Amino acid sequence: MSSDIPCFKLVETEKTLAFLDINPLSRGHALVIPKFHGEKLTDIPDEHLSDILIPKPNPEEGLVIGWPQQATDMDKLKALFEDIKSKV
């Protein structure tokens, strides 16, 4: 990896780089990336992903990671869609 673009590096290993996001969603938002370049995630060897991906406990359970979902109000969702679409 080149150091052409400066960053606030948090952690660097042989296969991984973690740094603060320049457009954070929240305080401390960090990006953790593999150093191996691949066009798609499936192009990156497993040994380069083991530092950044959480293995699932088993095929049935999955990761069980998520955020609380809000109830869907289709009218509000449609209004939001129309508002966003009108600005694009």
JSON list of C-alpha atoms in Angstrom, two decimals:
[
{"chain": "A", "resi": 1, "resn": "MET", "atom": "CA", "xyz": [0.00, 0.00, 0.00]},
{"chain": "A", "resi": 2, "resn": "SER", "atom": "CA", "xyz": [1.22, 3.45, -0.82]},
{"chain": "A", "resi": 3, "resn": "SER", "atom": "CA", "xyz": [1.30, 6.28, 1.72]},
{"chain": "A", "resi": 4, "resn": "ASP", "atom": "CA", "xyz": [0.46, 8.94, -0.86]},
{"chain": "A", "resi": 5, "resn": "ILE", "atom": "CA", "xyz": [-2.74, 9.93, 0.93]},
{"chain": "A", "resi": 6, "resn": "PRO", "atom": "CA", "xyz": [-2.25, 10.80, 4.61]},
{"chain": "A", "resi": 7, "resn": "CYS", "atom": "CA", "xyz": [-4.51, 9.15, 7.18]},
{"chain": "A", "resi": 8, "resn": "PHE", "atom": "CA", "xyz": [-5.00, 8.82, 10.92]},
{"chain": "A", "resi": 9, "resn": "LYS", "atom": "CA", "xyz": [-3.72, 5.26, 11.16]},
{"chain": "A", "resi": 10, "resn": "LEU", "atom": "CA", "xyz": [-5.08, 3.29, 14.13]},
{"chain": "A", "resi": 11, "resn": "VAL", "atom": "CA", "xyz": [-3.58, -0.16, 13.54]},
{"chain": "A", "resi": 12, "resn": "GLU", "atom": "CA", "xyz": [-1.51, -1.72, 10.79]},
{"chain": "A", "resi": 13, "resn": "THR", "atom": "CA", "xyz": [-0.63, -5.38, 10.46]},
{"chain": "A", "resi": 14, "resn": "GLU", "atom": "CA", "xyz": [1.01, -7.33, 7.67]},
{"chain": "A", "resi": 15, "resn": "LYS", "atom": "CA", "xyz": [-2.39, -7.88, 6.01]},
{"chain": "A", "resi": 16, "resn": "THR", "atom": "CA", "xyz": [-4.68, -5.16, 7.42]},
{"chain": "A", "resi": 17, "resn": "LEU", "atom": "CA", "xyz": [-4.92, -1.39, 7.83]},
{"chain": "A", "resi": 18, "resn": "ALA", "atom": "CA", "xyz": [-7.35, 0.41, 10.17]},
{"chain": "A", "resi": 19, "resn": "PHE", "atom": "CA", "xyz": [-7.77, 4.19, 10.03]},
{"chain": "A", "resi": 20, "resn": "LEU", "atom": "CA", "xyz": [-10.26, 6.91, 10.92]},
{"chain": "A", "resi": 21, "resn": "ASP", "atom": "CA", "xyz": [-12.85, 7.72, 8.25]},
{"chain": "A", "resi": 22, "resn": "ILE", "atom": "CA", "xyz": [-12.58, 11.28, 6.87]},
{"chain": "A", "resi": 23, "resn": "ASN", "atom": "CA", "xyz": [-16.39, 11.43, 6.53]},
{"chain": "A", "resi": 24, "resn": "PRO", "atom": "CA", "xyz": [-17.42, 9.65, 9.74]},
{"chain": "A", "resi": 25, "resn": "LEU", "atom": "CA", "xyz": [-20.96, 8.53, 10.52]},
{"chain": "A", "resi": 26, "resn": "SER", "atom": "CA", "xyz": [-20.15, 8.88, 14.22]},
{"chain": "A", "resi": 27, "resn": "ARG", "atom": "CA", "xyz": [-17.25, 9.86, 16.47]},
{"chain": "A", "resi": 28, "resn": "GLY", "atom": "CA", "xyz": [-14.48, 7.29, 16.11]},
{"chain": "A", "resi": 29, "resn": "HIS", "atom": "CA", "xyz": [-15.85, 5.79, 12.85]},
{"chain": "A", "resi": 30, "resn": "ALA", "atom": "CA", "xyz": [-12.98, 3.69, 11.50]},
{"chain": "A", "resi": 31, "resn": "LEU", "atom": "CA", "xyz": [-12.38, 1.69, 8.36]},
{"chain": "A", "resi": 32, "resn": "VAL", "atom": "CA", "xyz": [-10.59, -1.67, 8.47]},
{"chain": "A", "resi": 33, "resn": "ILE", "atom": "CA", "xyz": [-9.37, -2.85, 5.09]},
{"chain": "A", "resi": 34, "resn": "PRO", "atom": "CA", "xyz": [-7.29, -5.73, 3.76]},
{"chain": "A", "resi": 35, "resn": "LYS", "atom": "CA", "xyz": [-4.02, -4.76, 2.08]},
{"chain": "A", "resi": 36, "resn": "PHE", "atom": "CA", "xyz": [-4.61, -7.36, -0.63]},
{"chain": "A", "resi": 37, "resn": "HIS", "atom": "CA", "xyz": [-6.30, -5.73, -3.64]},
{"chain": "A", "resi": 38, "resn": "GLY", "atom": "CA", "xyz": [-9.28, -7.52, -5.11]},
{"chain": "A", "resi": 39, "resn": "GLU", "atom": "CA", "xyz": [-12.03, -6.17, -7.32]},
{"chain": "A", "resi": 40, "resn": "LYS", "atom": "CA", "xyz": [-14.59, -8.11, -5.30]},
{"chain": "A", "resi": 41, "resn": "LEU", "atom": "CA", "xyz": [-14.56, -9.49, -1.78]},
{"chain": "A", "resi": 42, "resn": "THR", "atom": "CA", "xyz": [-14.54, -12.99, -3.22]},
{"chain": "A", "resi": 43, "resn": "ASP", "atom": "CA", "xyz": [-11.24, -12.18, -4.99]},
{"chain": "A", "resi": 44, "resn": "ILE", "atom": "CA", "xyz": [-9.45, -11.70, -1.65]},
{"chain": "A", "resi": 45, "resn": "PRO", "atom": "CA", "xyz": [-7.90, -14.83, -0.10]},
{"chain": "A", "resi": 46, "resn": "ASP", "atom": "CA", "xyz": [-9.39, -15.96, 3.23]},
{"chain": "A", "resi": 47, "resn": "GLU", "atom": "CA", "xyz": [-6.11, -15.43, 5.07]},
{"chain": "A", "resi": 48, "resn": "HIS", "atom": "CA", "xyz": [-6.35, -11.70, 4.24]},
{"chain": "A", "resi": 49, "resn": "LEU", "atom": "CA", "xyz": [-9.95, -11.48, 5.45]},
{"chain": "A", "resi": 50, "resn": "SER", "atom": "CA", "xyz": [-9.62, -13.31, 8.77]},
{"chain": "A", "resi": 51, "resn": "ASP", "atom": "CA", "xyz": [-8.48, -10.11, 10.55]},
{"chain": "A", "resi": 52, "resn": "ILE", "atom": "CA", "xyz": [-11.44, -8.03, 9.38]},
{"chain": "A", "resi": 53, "resn": "LEU", "atom": "CA", "xyz": [-14.43, -10.37, 9.13]},
{"chain": "A", "resi": 54, "resn": "ILE", "atom": "CA", "xyz": [-16.25, -11.96, 12.05]},
{"chain": "A", "resi": 55, "resn": "PRO", "atom": "CA", "xyz": [-16.68, -15.69, 11.50]},
{"chain": "A", "resi": 56, "resn": "LYS", "atom": "CA", "xyz": [-20.20, -16.97, 11.97]},
{"chain": "A", "resi": 57, "resn": "PRO", "atom": "CA", "xyz": [-20.63, -19.57, 14.73]},
{"chain": "A", "resi": 58, "resn": "ASN", "atom": "CA", "xyz": [-22.42, -22.01, 12.42]},
{"chain": "A", "resi": 59, "resn": "PRO", "atom": "CA", "xyz": [-24.38, -21.98, 9.14]},
{"chain": "A", "resi": 60, "resn": "GLU", "atom": "CA", "xyz": [-27.76, -22.03, 10.89]},
{"chain": "A", "resi": 61, "resn": "GLU", "atom": "CA", "xyz": [-27.15, -19.18, 13.34]},
{"chain": "A", "resi": 62, "resn": "GLY", "atom": "CA", "xyz": [-25.30, -16.77, 11.09]},
{"chain": "A", "resi": 63, "resn": "LEU", "atom": "CA", "xyz": [-23.63, -13.68, 12.52]},
{"chain": "A", "resi": 64, "resn": "VAL", "atom": "CA", "xyz": [-26.54, -12.40, 14.62]},
{"chain": "A", "resi": 65, "resn": "ILE", "atom": "CA", "xyz": [-25.29, -8.84, 14.23]},
{"chain": "A", "resi": 66, "resn": "GLY", "atom": "CA", "xyz": [-27.67, -6.04, 13.43]},
{"chain": "A", "resi": 67, "resn": "TRP", "atom": "CA", "xyz": [-29.30, -2.80, 14.46]},
{"chain": "A", "resi": 68, "resn": "PRO", "atom": "CA", "xyz": [-32.78, -2.32, 15.89]},
{"chain": "A", "resi": 69, "resn": "GLN", "atom": "CA", "xyz": [-35.24, -1.94, 13.06]},
{"chain": "A", "resi": 70, "resn": "GLN", "atom": "CA", "xyz": [-37.97, 0.66, 13.01]},
{"chain": "A", "resi": 71, "resn": "ALA", "atom": "CA", "xyz": [-41.53, -0.15, 12.06]},
{"chain": "A", "resi": 72, "resn": "THR", "atom": "CA", "xyz": [-42.14, 0.42, 8.36]},
{"chain": "A", "resi": 73, "resn": "ASP", "atom": "CA", "xyz": [-44.67, 3.11, 7.50]},
{"chain": "A", "resi": 74, "resn": "MET", "atom": "CA", "xyz": [-45.03, 2.76, 3.73]},
{"chain": "A", "resi": 75, "resn": "ASP", "atom": "CA", "xyz": [-46.59, 6.21, 3.34]},
{"chain": "A", "resi": 76, "resn": "LYS", "atom": "CA", "xyz": [-43.68, 7.89, 5.12]},
{"chain": "A", "resi": 77, "resn": "LEU", "atom": "CA", "xyz": [-41.21, 5.74, 3.21]},
{"chain": "A", "resi": 78, "resn": "LYS", "atom": "CA", "xyz": [-42.82, 6.71, -0.12]},
{"chain": "A", "resi": 79, "resn": "ALA", "atom": "CA", "xyz": [-42.78, 10.40, 0.88]},
{"chain": "A", "resi": 80, "resn": "LEU", "atom": "CA", "xyz": [-39.08, 10.16, 1.74]},
{"chain": "A", "resi": 81, "resn": "PHE", "atom": "CA", "xyz": [-38.39, 8.40, -1.56]},
{"chain": "A", "resi": 82, "resn": "GLU", "atom": "CA", "xyz": [-40.23, 11.10, -3.52]},
{"chain": "A", "resi": 83, "resn": "ASP", "atom": "CA", "xyz": [-38.38, 13.85, -1.63]},
{"chain": "A", "resi": 84, "resn": "ILE", "atom": "CA", "xyz": [-34.98, 12.28, -2.34]},
{"chain": "A", "resi": 85, "resn": "LYS", "atom": "CA", "xyz": [-35.89, 11.54, -5.97]},
{"chain": "A", "resi": 86, "resn": "SER", "atom": "CA", "xyz": [-36.94, 15.17, -6.53]},
{"chain": "A", "resi": 87, "resn": "LYS", "atom": "CA", "xyz": [-33.51, 16.37, -5.42]},
{"chain": "A", "resi": 88, "resn": "VAL", "atom": "CA", "xyz": [-31.46, 13.99, -7.57]}
]
